[in-house]
């Protein structure tokens, strides 16, 4: 078992989630149970799956939860683009969050490779 607090990728995903919650407060009220909720769930899912994977014994389980986190990051990538195109996110907010998400996705990919190598050893 690992402490998720020690993972830089978890820390960055947590900060992104906080930024997303702040940004989505300004979304239209009619999106509360639609896009607002979906974006928030995806953002939370990234950090939550990293944390849950850290609580599992063995690299196979950890890798599985990292893959789920990576899938949520990909979904969030699209949802942020949609929110921008609908005019719910400003271009600067979108660019900042999309860039941070891109960095998180790269970090997840790198961590997945590392865990996979350790798993095979």
PDB file of N, CA, C and O in Angstrom, residues 40-73:
ATOM      1  N   UNK A  40     -17.611  17.627 -12.843  1.00  0.00           N
ATOM      2  CA  UNK A  40     -17.148  17.478 -11.460  1.00  0.00           C
ATOM      3  C   UNK A  40     -16.868  16.012 -11.124  1.00  0.00           C
ATOM      4  O   UNK A  40     -15.867  15.696 -10.478  1.00  0.00           O
ATOM      5  N   UNK A  41     -17.767  15.125 -11.529  1.00  0.00           N
ATOM      6  CA  UNK A  41     -17.565  13.698 -11.244  1.00  0.00           C
ATOM      7  C   UNK A  41     -16.290  13.176 -11.893  1.00  0.00           C
ATOM      8  O   UNK A  41     -15.553  12.395 -11.298  1.00  0.00           O
ATOM      9  N   UNK A  42     -16.046  13.579 -13.133  1.00  0.00           N
ATOM     10  CA  UNK A  42     -14.831  13.135 -13.823  1.00  0.00           C
ATOM     11  C   UNK A  42     -13.585  13.634 -13.114  1.00  0.00           C
ATOM     12  O   UNK A  42     -12.609  12.894 -12.940  1.00  0.00           O
ATOM     13  N   UNK A  43     -13.599  14.905 -12.728  1.00  0.00           N
ATOM     14  CA  UNK A  43     -12.445  15.478 -12.043  1.00  0.00           C
ATOM     15  C   UNK A  43     -12.188  14.750 -10.716  1.00  0.00           C
ATOM     16  O   UNK A  43     -11.050  14.369 -10.408  1.00  0.00           O
ATOM     17  N   UNK A  44     -13.241  14.538  -9.956  1.00  0.00           N
ATOM     18  CA  UNK A  44     -13.114  13.820  -8.680  1.00  0.00           C
ATOM     19  C   UNK A  44     -12.612  12.400  -8.916  1.00  0.00           C
ATOM     20  O   UNK A  44     -11.785  11.883  -8.161  1.00  0.00           O
ATOM     21  N   UNK A  45     -13.088  11.772  -9.955  1.00  0.00           N
ATOM     22  CA  UNK A  45     -12.723  10.385 -10.253  1.00  0.00           C
ATOM     23  C   UNK A  45     -11.226  10.194 -10.460  1.00  0.00           C
ATOM     24  O   UNK A  45     -10.670   9.162 -10.081  1.00  0.00           O
ATOM     25  N   UNK A  46     -10.566  11.180 -11.027  1.00  0.00           N
ATOM     26  CA  UNK A  46      -9.129  11.049 -11.264  1.00  0.00           C
ATOM     27  C   UNK A  46      -8.400  10.881  -9.930  1.00  0.00           C
ATOM     28  O   UNK A  46      -7.725   9.876  -9.698  1.00  0.00           O
ATOM     29  N   UNK A  47      -8.558  11.845  -9.041  1.00  0.00           N
ATOM     30  CA  UNK A  47      -7.886  11.767  -7.746  1.00  0.00           C
ATOM     31  C   UNK A  47      -8.373  10.617  -6.882  1.00  0.00           C
ATOM     32  O   UNK A  47      -7.585   9.959  -6.192  1.00  0.00           O
ATOM     33  N   UNK A  48      -9.673  10.352  -6.927  1.00  0.00           N
ATOM     34  CA  UNK A  48     -10.241   9.276  -6.106  1.00  0.00           C
ATOM     35  C   UNK A  48      -9.705   7.912  -6.528  1.00  0.00           C
ATOM     36  O   UNK A  48      -9.413   7.064  -5.673  1.00  0.00           O
ATOM     37  N   UNK A  49      -9.569   7.692  -7.829  1.00  0.00           N
ATOM     38  CA  UNK A  49      -9.052   6.400  -8.284  1.00  0.00           C
ATOM     39  C   UNK A  49      -7.565   6.246  -8.006  1.00  0.00           C
ATOM     40  O   UNK A  49      -7.105   5.144  -7.706  1.00  0.00           O
ATOM     41  N   UNK A  50      -6.820   7.335  -8.069  1.00  0.00           N
ATOM     42  CA  UNK A  50      -5.409   7.262  -7.666  1.00  0.00           C
ATOM     43  C   UNK A  50      -5.335   6.882  -6.194  1.00  0.00           C
ATOM     44  O   UNK A  50      -4.584   5.981  -5.811  1.00  0.00           O
ATOM     45  N   UNK A  51      -6.136   7.556  -5.377  1.00  0.00           N
ATOM     46  CA  UNK A  51      -6.139   7.270  -3.934  1.00  0.00           C
ATOM     47  C   UNK A  51      -6.580   5.838  -3.647  1.00  0.00           C
ATOM     48  O   UNK A  51      -5.950   5.133  -2.849  1.00  0.00           O
ATOM     49  N   UNK A  52      -7.631   5.387  -4.302  1.00  0.00           N
ATOM     50  CA  UNK A  52      -8.115   4.020  -4.061  1.00  0.00           C
ATOM     51  C   UNK A  52      -7.085   2.992  -4.494  1.00  0.00           C
ATOM     52  O   UNK A  52      -6.852   2.004  -3.806  1.00  0.00           O
ATOM     53  N   UNK A  53      -6.436   3.227  -5.623  1.00  0.00           N
ATOM     54  CA  UNK A  53      -5.397   2.308  -6.080  1.00  0.00           C
ATOM     55  C   UNK A  53      -4.248   2.210  -5.100  1.00  0.00           C
ATOM     56  O   UNK A  53      -3.677   1.135  -4.901  1.00  0.00           O
ATOM     57  N   UNK A  54      -3.916   3.330  -4.463  1.00  0.00           N
ATOM     58  CA  UNK A  54      -2.840   3.320  -3.465  1.00  0.00           C
ATOM     59  C   UNK A  54      -3.204   2.469  -2.255  1.00  0.00           C
ATOM     60  O   UNK A  54      -2.318   1.960  -1.567  1.00  0.00           O
ATOM     61  N   UNK A  55      -4.488   2.324  -2.001  1.00  0.00           N
ATOM     62  CA  UNK A  55      -4.933   1.538  -0.858  1.00  0.00           C
ATOM     63  C   UNK A  55      -5.002   0.042  -1.120  1.00  0.00           C
ATOM     64  O   UNK A  55      -5.275  -0.741  -0.219  1.00  0.00           O
ATOM     65  N   UNK A  56      -4.742  -0.357  -2.347  1.00  0.00           N
ATOM     66  CA  UNK A  56      -4.789  -1.773  -2.706  1.00  0.00           C
ATOM     67  C   UNK A  56      -3.419  -2.412  -2.536  1.00  0.00           C
ATOM     68  O   UNK A  56      -2.394  -1.762  -2.614  1.00  0.00           O
ATOM     69  N   UNK A  57      -3.436  -3.692  -2.329  1.00  0.00           N
ATOM     70  CA  UNK A  57      -2.191  -4.440  -2.198  1.00  0.00           C
ATOM     71  C   UNK A  57      -1.839  -5.007  -3.565  1.00  0.00           C
ATOM     72  O   UNK A  57      -2.664  -5.620  -4.222  1.00  0.00           O
ATOM     73  N   UNK A  58      -0.629  -4.738  -3.989  1.00  0.00           N
ATOM     74  CA  UNK A  58      -0.167  -5.281  -5.259  1.00  0.00           C
ATOM     75  C   UNK A  58      -0.285  -4.292  -6.398  1.00  0.00           C
ATOM     76  O   UNK A  58      -1.193  -3.454  -6.434  1.00  0.00           O
ATOM     77  N   UNK A  59       0.637  -4.395  -7.303  1.00  0.00           N
ATOM     78  CA  UNK A  59       0.690  -3.472  -8.435  1.00  0.00           C
ATOM     79  C   UNK A  59      -0.403  -3.710  -9.468  1.00  0.00           C
ATOM     80  O   UNK A  59      -0.764  -2.791 -10.199  1.00  0.00           O
ATOM     81  N   UNK A  60      -0.934  -4.942  -9.554  1.00  0.00           N
ATOM     82  CA  UNK A  60      -2.016  -5.193 -10.512  1.00  0.00           C
ATOM     83  C   UNK A  60      -3.235  -4.325 -10.212  1.00  0.00           C
ATOM     84  O   UNK A  60      -3.805  -3.714 -11.117  1.00  0.00           O
ATOM     85  N   UNK A  61      -3.636  -4.289  -8.947  1.00  0.00           N
ATOM     86  CA  UNK A  61      -4.788  -3.479  -8.546  1.00  0.00           C
ATOM     87  C   UNK A  61      -4.478  -1.997  -8.696  1.00  0.00           C
ATOM     88  O   UNK A  61      -5.314  -1.218  -9.169  1.00  0.00           O
ATOM     89  N   UNK A  62      -3.276  -1.580  -8.295  1.00  0.00           N
ATOM     90  CA  UNK A  62      -2.877  -0.183  -8.425  1.00  0.00           C
ATOM     91  C   UNK A  62      -2.944   0.245  -9.893  1.00  0.00           C
ATOM     92  O   UNK A  62      -3.497   1.287 -10.234  1.00  0.00           O
ATOM     93  N   UNK A  63      -2.433  -0.603 -10.767  1.00  0.00           N
ATOM     94  CA  UNK A  63      -2.428  -0.307 -12.199  1.00  0.00           C
ATOM     95  C   UNK A  63      -3.865  -0.176 -12.720  1.00  0.00           C
ATOM     96  O   UNK A  63      -4.169   0.723 -13.505  1.00  0.00           O
ATOM     97  N   UNK A  64      -4.735  -1.045 -12.276  1.00  0.00           N
ATOM     98  CA  UNK A  64      -6.133  -1.004 -12.729  1.00  0.00           C
ATOM     99  C   UNK A  64      -6.791   0.326 -12.366  1.00  0.00           C
ATOM    100  O   UNK A  64      -7.479   0.946 -13.177  1.00  0.00           O
ATOM    101  N   UNK A  65      -6.567   0.808 -11.153  1.00  0.00           N
ATOM    102  CA  UNK A  65      -7.164   2.074 -10.733  1.00  0.00           C
ATOM    103  C   UNK A  65      -6.507   3.262 -11.428  1.00  0.00           C
ATOM    104  O   UNK A  65      -7.180   4.270 -11.703  1.00  0.00           O
ATOM    105  N   UNK A  66      -5.225   3.163 -11.741  1.00  0.00           N
ATOM    106  CA  UNK A  66      -4.578   4.214 -12.523  1.00  0.00           C
ATOM    107  C   UNK A  66      -5.166   4.276 -13.922  1.00  0.00           C
ATOM    108  O   UNK A  66      -5.342   5.364 -14.492  1.00  0.00           O
ATOM    109  N   UNK A  67      -5.502   3.128 -14.483  1.00  0.00           N
ATOM    110  CA  UNK A  67      -6.131   3.101 -15.813  1.00  0.00           C
ATOM    111  C   UNK A  67      -7.515   3.750 -15.775  1.00  0.00           C
ATOM    112  O   UNK A  67      -7.905   4.468 -16.707  1.00  0.00           O
ATOM    113  N   UNK A  68      -8.251   3.513 -14.717  1.00  0.00           N
ATOM    114  CA  UNK A  68      -9.565   4.146 -14.566  1.00  0.00           C
ATOM    115  C   UNK A  68      -9.390   5.657 -14.447  1.00  0.00           C
ATOM    116  O   UNK A  68     -10.132   6.437 -15.069  1.00  0.00           O
ATOM    117  N   UNK A  69      -8.398   6.098 -13.661  1.00  0.00           N
ATOM    118  CA  UNK A  69      -8.120   7.528 -13.528  1.00  0.00           C
ATOM    119  C   UNK A  69      -7.769   8.134 -14.886  1.00  0.00           C
ATOM    120  O   UNK A  69      -8.237   9.229 -15.232  1.00  0.00           O
ATOM    121  N   UNK A  70      -6.970   7.421 -15.675  1.00  0.00           N
ATOM    122  CA  UNK A  70      -6.589   7.899 -17.007  1.00  0.00           C
ATOM    123  C   UNK A  70      -7.816   8.001 -17.916  1.00  0.00           C
ATOM    124  O   UNK A  70      -7.944   8.955 -18.699  1.00  0.00           O
ATOM    125  N   UNK A  71      -8.721   7.054 -17.810  1.00  0.00           N
ATOM    126  CA  UNK A  71      -9.954   7.112 -18.593  1.00  0.00           C
ATOM    127  C   UNK A  71     -10.804   8.307 -18.200  1.00  0.00           C
ATOM    128  O   UNK A  71     -11.363   8.999 -19.067  1.00  0.00           O
ATOM    129  N   UNK A  72     -10.892   8.582 -16.916  1.00  0.00           N
ATOM    130  CA  UNK A  72     -11.648   9.753 -16.452  1.00  0.00           C
ATOM    131  C   UNK A  72     -10.999  11.044 -16.941  1.00  0.00           C
ATOM    132  O   UNK A  72     -11.691  12.002 -17.294  1.00  0.00           O
ATOM    133  N   UNK A  73      -9.669  11.064 -16.985  1.00  0.00           N
ATOM    134  CA  UNK A  73      -8.957  12.244 -17.485  1.00  0.00           C
ATOM    135  C   UNK A  73      -9.266  12.475 -18.961  1.00  0.00           C
ATOM    136  O   UNK A  73      -9.461  13.616 -19.397  1.00  0.00           O
TER     137      UNK A  73
END
